[in-house]
């Protein structure tokens, strides 16, 4: 099977899943976006680990940690958005995430620690924030 055909079939099923999630309910759309967020962060972490020439165990560990933290951030912003209340956990999580990554890299004593932490934080701004903004857009359209 050619590469174009594989990608076309994947895109077709992805479009059906996305449209089904949007049409079914807002919660299903949020869940689908959370899964997409975790998978994209996983891939971004794998690619940045290869670019930074990390060993395979470090790449896997970073991908797991980054996916979990990104999913927590995603659901924290969604909860904040739908509750319309200021929660102390949201700013604490957002402000402590960079600190967590810096401490993690210092304790691991790996080479390129600042680059590793920067790549993780960049993945949140590059992937998680736009997906959160999609939810804000969805709410603006439905009003």
Coordinates of N, CA, C and O in Angstrom, one line a residue:
X1 N 0.9 -1.2 0.0 CA 0.0 0.0 0.0 C 0.9 1.2 0.0 O 1.9 1.3 0.8
X2 N 0.6 2.2 -0.8 CA 1.4 3.3 -1.0 C 1.2 4.3 0.3 O 0.2 4.2 1.0
X3 N 2.2 5.1 0.5 CA 2.2 6.0 1.6 C 1.0 7.0 1.5 O 0.4 7.3 2.5
X4 N 0.8 7.5 0.3 CA -0.3 8.4 0.1 C -1.7 7.7 0.4 O -2.6 8.4 1.1
X5 N -1.9 6.5 0.1 CA -3.1 5.8 0.4 C -3.3 5.6 1.9 O -4.4 5.8 2.4
X6 N -2.2 5.2 2.6 CA -2.3 5.1 4.0 C -2.6 6.4 4.7 O -3.5 6.4 5.6
X7 N -2.0 7.4 4.3 CA -2.3 8.8 4.8 C -3.7 9.2 4.5 O -4.4 9.8 5.4
X8 N -4.2 8.9 3.4 CA -5.6 9.3 3.0 C -6.6 8.5 3.8 O -7.6 9.1 4.3
X9 N -6.4 7.2 4.0 CA -7.3 6.4 4.8 C -7.3 6.9 6.3 O -8.3 7.0 6.9
X10 N -6.1 7.2 6.8 CA -6.0 7.7 8.2 C -6.7 9.0 8.3 O -7.4 9.2 9.3
X11 N -6.5 9.9 7.3 CA -7.2 11.2 7.4 C -8.7 11.1 7.3 O -9.4 11.8 8.0
X12 N -9.2 10.1 6.5 CA -10.6 9.9 6.4 C -11.2 9.5 7.8 O -12.2 10.0 8.2
X13 N -10.6 8.5 8.4 CA -11.0 8.0 9.7 C -10.9 9.1 10.8 O -11.8 9.3 11.7
X14 N -9.8 9.9 10.7 CA -9.6 11.0 11.7 C -10.7 12.0 11.5 O -11.3 12.5 12.5
X15 N -11.1 12.3 10.3 CA -12.2 13.3 10.0 C -13.5 12.8 10.5 O -14.3 13.5 11.1
X16 N -13.8 11.5 10.3 CA -15.0 10.9 10.8 C -15.1 11.0 12.3 O -16.1 11.4 12.9
X17 N -14.0 10.6 13.0 CA -13.9 10.7 14.5 C -14.1 12.1 15.0 O -14.9 12.4 15.9
X18 N -13.4 13.1 14.4 CA -13.5 14.5 14.8 C -15.0 15.0 14.6 O -15.5 15.6 15.5
X19 N -15.5 14.7 13.4 CA -16.9 15.2 13.2 C -17.9 14.5 14.1 O -18.9 15.2 14.5
X20 N -17.7 13.3 14.3 CA -18.6 12.6 15.3 C -18.5 13.1 16.7 O -19.5 13.3 17.3
X21 N -17.3 13.5 17.1 CA -17.1 14.1 18.4 C -17.7 15.4 18.5 O -18.3 15.8 19.5
X22 N -17.6 16.2 17.5 CA -18.2 17.5 17.5 C -19.7 17.4 17.5 O -20.4 18.2 18.2
X23 N -20.3 16.6 16.6 CA -21.7 16.5 16.5 C -22.4 15.8 17.7 O -23.5 16.1 18.0
X24 N -21.7 14.9 18.4 CA -22.3 14.1 19.4 C -22.5 15.0 20.7 O -23.6 15.1 21.1
X25 N -21.5 15.6 21.2 CA -21.6 16.5 22.3 C -20.3 17.3 22.5 O -19.3 16.9 22.0
X26 N -20.4 18.3 23.3 CA -19.2 19.1 23.6 C -18.2 18.4 24.4 O -17.0 18.5 24.2
X27 N -18.7 17.5 25.3 CA -17.8 16.7 26.2 C -17.0 15.7 25.4 O -15.8 15.5 25.6
X28 N -17.6 15.1 24.4 CA -16.9 14.2 23.5 C -15.8 14.9 22.7 O -14.7 14.4 22.5
X29 N -16.1 16.1 22.3 CA -15.2 16.9 21.5 C -14.0 17.2 22.4 O -12.8 17.1 22.0
X30 N -14.2 17.6 23.7 CA -13.2 17.9 24.6 C -12.3 16.7 24.9 O -11.1 16.8 24.9
X31 N -12.9 15.5 25.0 CA -12.2 14.3 25.3 C -11.3 14.0 24.0 O -10.1 13.6 24.2
X32 N -11.8 14.1 22.9 CA -11.1 13.8 21.6 C -9.9 14.8 21.6 O -8.7 14.4 21.2
X33 N -10.1 16.1 21.9 CA -9.0 17.0 21.9 C -7.9 16.7 22.9 O -6.7 16.9 22.7
X34 N -8.4 16.2 24.1 CA -7.4 15.8 25.1 C -6.5 14.6 24.6 O -5.3 14.6 24.9
X35 N -7.2 13.7 23.9 CA -6.4 12.5 23.4 C -5.4 13.0 22.3 O -4.3 12.6 22.3
X36 N -5.9 13.9 21.4 CA -5.0 14.4 20.4 C -3.9 15.2 21.0 O -2.7 15.1 20.6
X37 N -4.2 15.9 22.1 CA -3.1 16.7 22.8 C -2.1 15.7 23.3 O -0.9 16.0 23.1
X38 N -2.5 14.7 24.0 CA -1.5 13.7 24.6 C -0.7 13.1 23.5 O 0.5 12.9 23.6
X39 N -1.3 12.7 22.4 CA -0.6 12.0 21.3 C 0.4 12.9 20.6 O 1.5 12.6 20.3
X40 N 0.0 14.2 20.4 CA 0.8 15.1 19.7 C 2.0 15.5 20.6 O 3.1 15.6 20.1
X41 N 1.8 15.7 21.9 CA 2.9 15.9 22.9 C 3.8 14.7 22.9 O 5.1 14.9 22.9
X42 N 3.3 13.5 22.9 CA 4.1 12.3 22.8 C 5.0 12.4 21.6 O 6.3 12.2 21.7
X43 N 4.5 12.6 20.4 CA 5.3 12.7 19.2 C 6.3 13.8 19.2 O 7.4 13.6 18.8
X44 N 5.9 15.0 19.7 CA 6.8 16.1 19.8 C 8.0 15.8 20.7 O 9.1 16.1 20.4
X45 N 7.7 15.1 21.8 CA 8.7 14.7 22.8 C 9.7 13.7 22.2 O 10.9 13.8 22.4
X46 N 9.1 12.8 21.4 CA 10.0 11.8 20.7 C 10.9 12.5 19.7 O 12.1 12.2 19.7
X47 N 10.3 13.4 18.9 CA 11.1 14.1 17.9 C 12.2 15.0 18.5 O 13.3 15.0 18.1
X48 N 11.8 15.7 19.6 CA 12.8 16.6 20.2 C 13.9 15.8 20.9 O 15.0 16.3 20.9
X49 N 13.5 14.7 21.4 CA 14.5 13.8 22.1 C 15.6 13.3 21.0 O 16.8 13.3 21.3
X50 N 15.1 13.0 19.9 CA 16.0 12.5 18.8 C 16.9 13.7 18.3 O 18.1 13.5 18.0
X51 N 16.3 14.9 18.2 CA 17.1 16.0 17.8 C 18.1 16.4 18.8 O 19.3 16.7 18.4
X52 N 17.8 16.3 20.1 CA 18.7 16.6 21.1 C 19.7 15.4 21.5 O 20.4 15.5 22.4
X53 N 19.6 14.3 20.7 CA 20.4 13.2 20.8 C 20.4 12.5 22.2 O 21.4 12.3 22.8
X54 N 19.2 12.3 22.7 CA 19.0 11.6 24.0 C 19.0 10.1 23.8 O 18.7 9.7 22.7
X55 N 19.3 9.4 24.8 CA 19.2 7.9 24.7 C 17.7 7.5 24.8 O 16.8 8.3 25.2
X56 N 17.4 6.3 24.3 CA 16.0 5.9 24.1 C 15.2 5.9 25.4 O 14.0 6.2 25.4
X57 N 15.8 5.5 26.6 CA 15.1 5.5 27.8 C 14.7 6.9 28.3 O 13.6 7.1 28.8
X58 N 15.6 7.9 28.0 CA 15.3 9.3 28.4 C 14.2 9.8 27.5 O 13.3 10.6 27.9
X59 N 14.2 9.5 26.2 CA 13.1 9.9 25.3 C 11.8 9.3 25.7 O 10.8 10.1 25.8
X60 N 11.7 8.1 26.1 CA 10.5 7.5 26.5 C 10.0 8.1 27.8 O 8.8 8.4 27.9
X61 N 10.9 8.3 28.8 CA 10.5 8.9 30.1 C 10.0 10.3 29.9 O 9.0 10.7 30.4
X62 N 10.7 11.1 29.1 CA 10.3 12.5 28.8 C 8.9 12.5 28.1 O 8.1 13.3 28.4
X63 N 8.7 11.6 27.1 CA 7.4 11.5 26.4 C 6.3 11.2 27.4 O 5.2 11.8 27.3
X64 N 6.5 10.3 28.3 CA 5.4 9.9 29.2 C 5.1 11.1 30.2 O 4.0 11.5 30.4
X65 N 6.2 11.7 30.7 CA 6.0 12.8 31.7 C 5.3 14.0 30.9 O 4.4 14.6 31.5
X66 N 5.8 14.3 29.8 CA 5.3 15.5 29.0 C 3.8 15.3 28.7 O 3.0 16.2 28.7
X67 N 3.4 14.1 28.3 CA 2.1 13.8 27.9 C 1.1 13.9 29.1 O 0.0 14.4 29.0
X68 N 1.6 13.4 30.3 CA 0.8 13.5 31.5 C 0.6 14.9 31.9 O -0.5 15.4 32.2
X69 N 1.7 15.7 31.9 CA 1.6 17.1 32.4 C 0.8 17.9 31.4 O -0.1 18.7 31.8
X70 N 0.9 17.7 30.1 CA 0.1 18.4 29.1 C -1.4 18.1 29.3 O -2.2 19.0 29.1
X71 N -1.7 16.8 29.6 CA -3.1 16.4 29.7 C -3.7 17.1 31.0 O -4.8 17.6 31.0
X72 N -2.9 17.1 32.1 CA -3.3 17.8 33.3 C -3.6 19.3 33.0 O -4.6 19.8 33.4
X73 N -2.6 19.9 32.3 CA -2.8 21.3 32.0 C -4.0 21.6 31.2 O -4.8 22.5 31.4
X74 N -4.2 20.7 30.2 CA -5.4 20.8 29.3 C -6.7 20.7 30.1 O -7.6 21.6 30.0
X75 N -6.8 19.7 30.9 CA -8.1 19.6 31.7 C -8.2 20.7 32.8 O -9.4 21.1 33.1
X76 N -7.1 21.2 33.3 CA -7.2 22.3 34.2 C -7.8 23.5 33.6 O -8.6 24.2 34.1
X77 N -7.3 23.8 32.4 CA -7.8 25.0 31.7 C -9.3 24.8 31.3 O -10.1 25.7 31.3
X78 N -9.6 23.6 30.9 CA -11.0 23.3 30.5 C -11.9 23.5 31.7 O -13.0 24.1 31.7
X79 N -11.5 23.0 32.9 CA -12.3 23.1 34.1 C -12.4 24.5 34.5 O -13.5 25.0 34.9
X80 N -11.3 25.3 34.4 CA -11.4 26.7 34.7 C -12.3 27.5 33.8 O -13.1 28.3 34.2
X81 N -12.3 27.1 32.6 CA -13.1 27.8 31.6 C -14.6 27.5 31.8 O -15.5 28.4 31.7
X82 N -15.0 26.3 32.1 CA -16.4 25.9 32.3 C -16.9 26.3 33.7 O -18.1 26.5 33.9
X83 N -16.1 26.4 34.7 CA -16.6 26.7 36.0 C -16.7 28.2 36.2 O -17.4 28.7 37.1
X84 N -15.9 29.0 35.4 CA -15.9 30.5 35.5 C -15.6 31.0 36.9 O -16.1 32.0 37.3
X85 N -14.8 30.2 37.6 CA -14.4 30.6 38.9 C -12.8 30.5 38.9 O -12.2 29.7 38.3
X86 N -12.3 31.4 39.7 CA -10.8 31.4 39.9 C -10.5 30.3 40.8 O -11.0 30.3 42.0
X87 N -9.7 29.4 40.4 CA -9.2 28.3 41.3 C -7.7 28.5 41.5 O -7.0 28.9 40.7
X88 N -7.3 28.2 42.8 CA -5.9 28.4 43.1 C -5.1 27.3 42.4 O -3.9 27.5 42.2
X89 N -5.7 26.2 42.0 CA -4.9 25.1 41.4 C -4.4 25.5 40.0 O -3.3 25.1 39.6
X90 N -5.2 26.2 39.3 CA -4.8 26.5 37.9 C -3.6 27.4 37.8 O -2.6 27.0 37.2
X91 N -3.5 28.6 38.5 CA -2.2 29.3 38.4 C -1.1 28.6 39.1 O 0.1 28.7 38.6
X92 N -1.4 27.8 40.1 CA -0.3 27.0 40.7 C 0.3 26.0 39.8 O 1.5 25.9 39.6
X93 N -0.5 25.3 39.1 CA -0.1 24.3 38.1 C 0.7 25.0 37.0 O 1.8 24.6 36.6
X94 N 0.1 26.1 36.5 CA 0.7 26.8 35.3 C 2.1 27.4 35.7 O 3.1 27.3 35.0
X95 N 2.2 28.0 36.9 CA 3.4 28.6 37.3 C 4.5 27.6 37.8 O 5.6 27.8 37.7
X96 N 4.0 26.4 38.3 CA 5.0 25.5 38.8 C 5.4 24.5 37.8 O 6.4 23.8 38.0
X97 N 4.8 24.4 36.6 CA 5.2 23.5 35.6 C 6.6 23.8 35.1 O 7.5 22.9 35.0
X98 N 7.0 25.1 34.8 CA 8.4 25.3 34.4 C 9.4 25.0 35.5 O 10.5 24.5 35.3
X99 N 9.0 25.3 36.8 CA 9.9 25.0 37.9 C 10.1 23.4 38.0 O 11.2 23.0 38.2
X100 N 9.0 22.7 37.8 CA 9.1 21.2 37.8 C 10.0 20.7 36.8 O 10.9 19.9 37.1
X101 N 10.0 21.3 35.6 CA 10.9 20.8 34.5 C 12.3 21.2 34.8 O 13.2 20.4 34.5
X102 N 12.6 22.3 35.3 CA 13.9 22.7 35.7 C 14.5 21.8 36.8 O 15.6 21.3 36.7
X103 N 13.7 21.6 37.8 CA 14.2 20.7 38.9 C 14.4 19.3 38.4 O 15.4 18.6 38.7
X104 N 13.5 18.8 37.5 CA 13.6 17.4 37.0 C 14.9 17.3 36.2 O 15.6 16.3 36.4
X105 N 15.2 18.3 35.4 CA 16.4 18.2 34.6 C 17.7 18.3 35.4 O 18.7 17.7 35.2
X106 N 17.6 19.1 36.5 CA 18.8 19.3 37.3 C 19.0 18.0 38.1 O 20.2 17.5 38.2
X107 N 18.0 17.3 38.6 CA 18.1 16.1 39.3 C 18.5 14.9 38.4 O 19.2 14.0 38.9
X108 N 18.1 14.9 37.2 CA 18.6 13.9 36.3 C 20.0 14.0 35.8 O 20.6 13.0 35.4
X109 N 20.5 15.2 35.9 CA 21.9 15.5 35.5 C 22.2 15.0 34.1 O 23.3 14.4 33.9
X110 N 21.3 15.3 33.2 CA 21.6 14.9 31.8 C 22.2 16.1 31.1 O 22.1 17.2 31.5
X111 N 22.8 15.8 29.9 CA 23.3 16.9 29.1 C 22.2 17.6 28.5 O 21.1 17.0 28.3
X112 N 22.4 18.8 28.1 CA 21.3 19.7 27.5 C 20.1 19.8 28.3 O 19.0 19.8 27.9
X113 N 20.3 19.9 29.7 CA 19.1 20.0 30.5 C 18.2 21.2 30.2 O 17.0 21.1 30.2
X114 N 18.8 22.3 29.9 CA 18.0 23.5 29.6 C 17.2 23.3 28.3 O 16.1 23.7 28.2
X115 N 17.9 22.7 27.3 CA 17.2 22.4 26.1 C 16.1 21.4 26.2 O 15.0 21.6 25.6
X116 N 16.2 20.4 27.1 CA 15.2 19.4 27.3 C 14.0 20.1 27.9 O 12.8 19.9 27.5
X117 N 14.2 20.9 29.0 CA 13.1 21.6 29.6 C 12.4 22.6 28.7 O 11.2 22.7 28.6
X118 N 13.3 23.3 27.9 CA 12.7 24.2 26.9 C 11.9 23.5 25.8 O 10.8 24.0 25.4
X119 N 12.3 22.4 25.4 CA 11.5 21.6 24.4 C 10.2 21.2 25.0 O 9.1 21.2 24.3
X120 N 10.2 20.8 26.2 CA 8.9 20.4 26.9 C 8.0 21.5 27.0 O 6.8 21.5 26.7
X121 N 8.5 22.7 27.5 CA 7.6 23.8 27.6 C 7.2 24.4 26.3 O 6.0 24.8 26.1
X122 N 8.0 24.3 25.3 CA 7.6 24.7 24.0 C 6.5 23.9 23.4 O 5.6 24.4 22.7
X123 N 6.5 22.6 23.7 CA 5.5 21.7 23.2 C 4.1 22.1 23.8 O 3.1 22.0 23.1
X124 N 4.1 22.6 25.0 CA 2.8 23.0 25.6 C 2.3 24.2 24.9 O 1.1 24.3 24.6
X125 N 3.2 25.2 24.6 CA 2.7 26.4 23.9 C 2.4 26.1 22.4 O 1.5 26.8 21.9
X126 N 3.1 25.2 21.9 CA 2.9 24.9 20.4 C 1.7 24.0 20.2 O 1.0 24.1 19.1
X127 N 1.3 23.1 21.1 CA 0.3 22.1 20.9 C -0.9 22.3 21.9 O -2.1 22.4 21.4
X128 N -0.7 22.4 23.2 CA -1.8 22.5 24.1 C -2.6 23.8 24.1 O -3.8 23.7 24.1
X129 N -1.9 24.9 24.0 CA -2.6 26.2 24.0 C -3.5 26.3 22.8 O -4.7 26.7 22.9
X130 N -3.1 26.0 21.6 CA -4.0 26.1 20.4 C -5.2 25.1 20.6 O -6.3 25.5 20.2
X131 N -5.1 24.0 21.2 CA -6.2 23.1 21.4 C -7.2 23.6 22.4 O -8.4 23.5 22.3
X132 N -6.6 24.3 23.4 CA -7.5 25.0 24.4 C -8.2 26.1 23.8 O -9.4 26.3 24.0
X133 N -7.6 26.8 22.9 CA -8.3 27.9 22.2 C -9.4 27.4 21.3 O -10.3 28.1 21.1
X134 N -9.2 26.2 20.8 CA -10.3 25.6 20.0 C -11.6 25.5 20.8 O -12.7 25.7 20.3
X135 N -11.4 25.1 22.1 CA -12.6 25.0 22.9 C -13.2 26.3 23.2 O -14.4 26.5 23.2
X136 N -12.4 27.3 23.4 CA -12.9 28.7 23.6 C -13.7 29.1 22.3 O -14.7 29.7 22.4
X137 N -13.1 28.8 21.2 CA -13.8 29.1 19.9 C -15.2 28.4 19.8 O -16.2 29.0 19.4
X138 N -15.2 27.1 20.2 CA -16.4 26.3 20.1 C -17.5 26.9 21.0 O -18.6 27.0 20.6
X139 N -17.1 27.4 22.1 CA -18.1 28.0 23.0 C -18.6 29.3 22.5 O -19.8 29.6 22.6
X140 N -17.7 30.1 21.8 CA -18.1 31.3 21.2 C -19.1 31.1 20.0 O -20.0 31.9 19.8
X141 N -18.9 30.0 19.3 CA -19.7 29.8 18.2 C -21.1 29.3 18.6 O -22.1 29.6 18.0
X142 N -21.1 28.5 19.7 CA -22.4 27.9 20.1 C -23.3 28.9 20.8 O -24.5 28.6 21.0
X143 N -22.8 30.1 21.2 CA -23.7 31.1 21.9 C -24.6 31.8 21.0 O -24.5 32.0 19.9

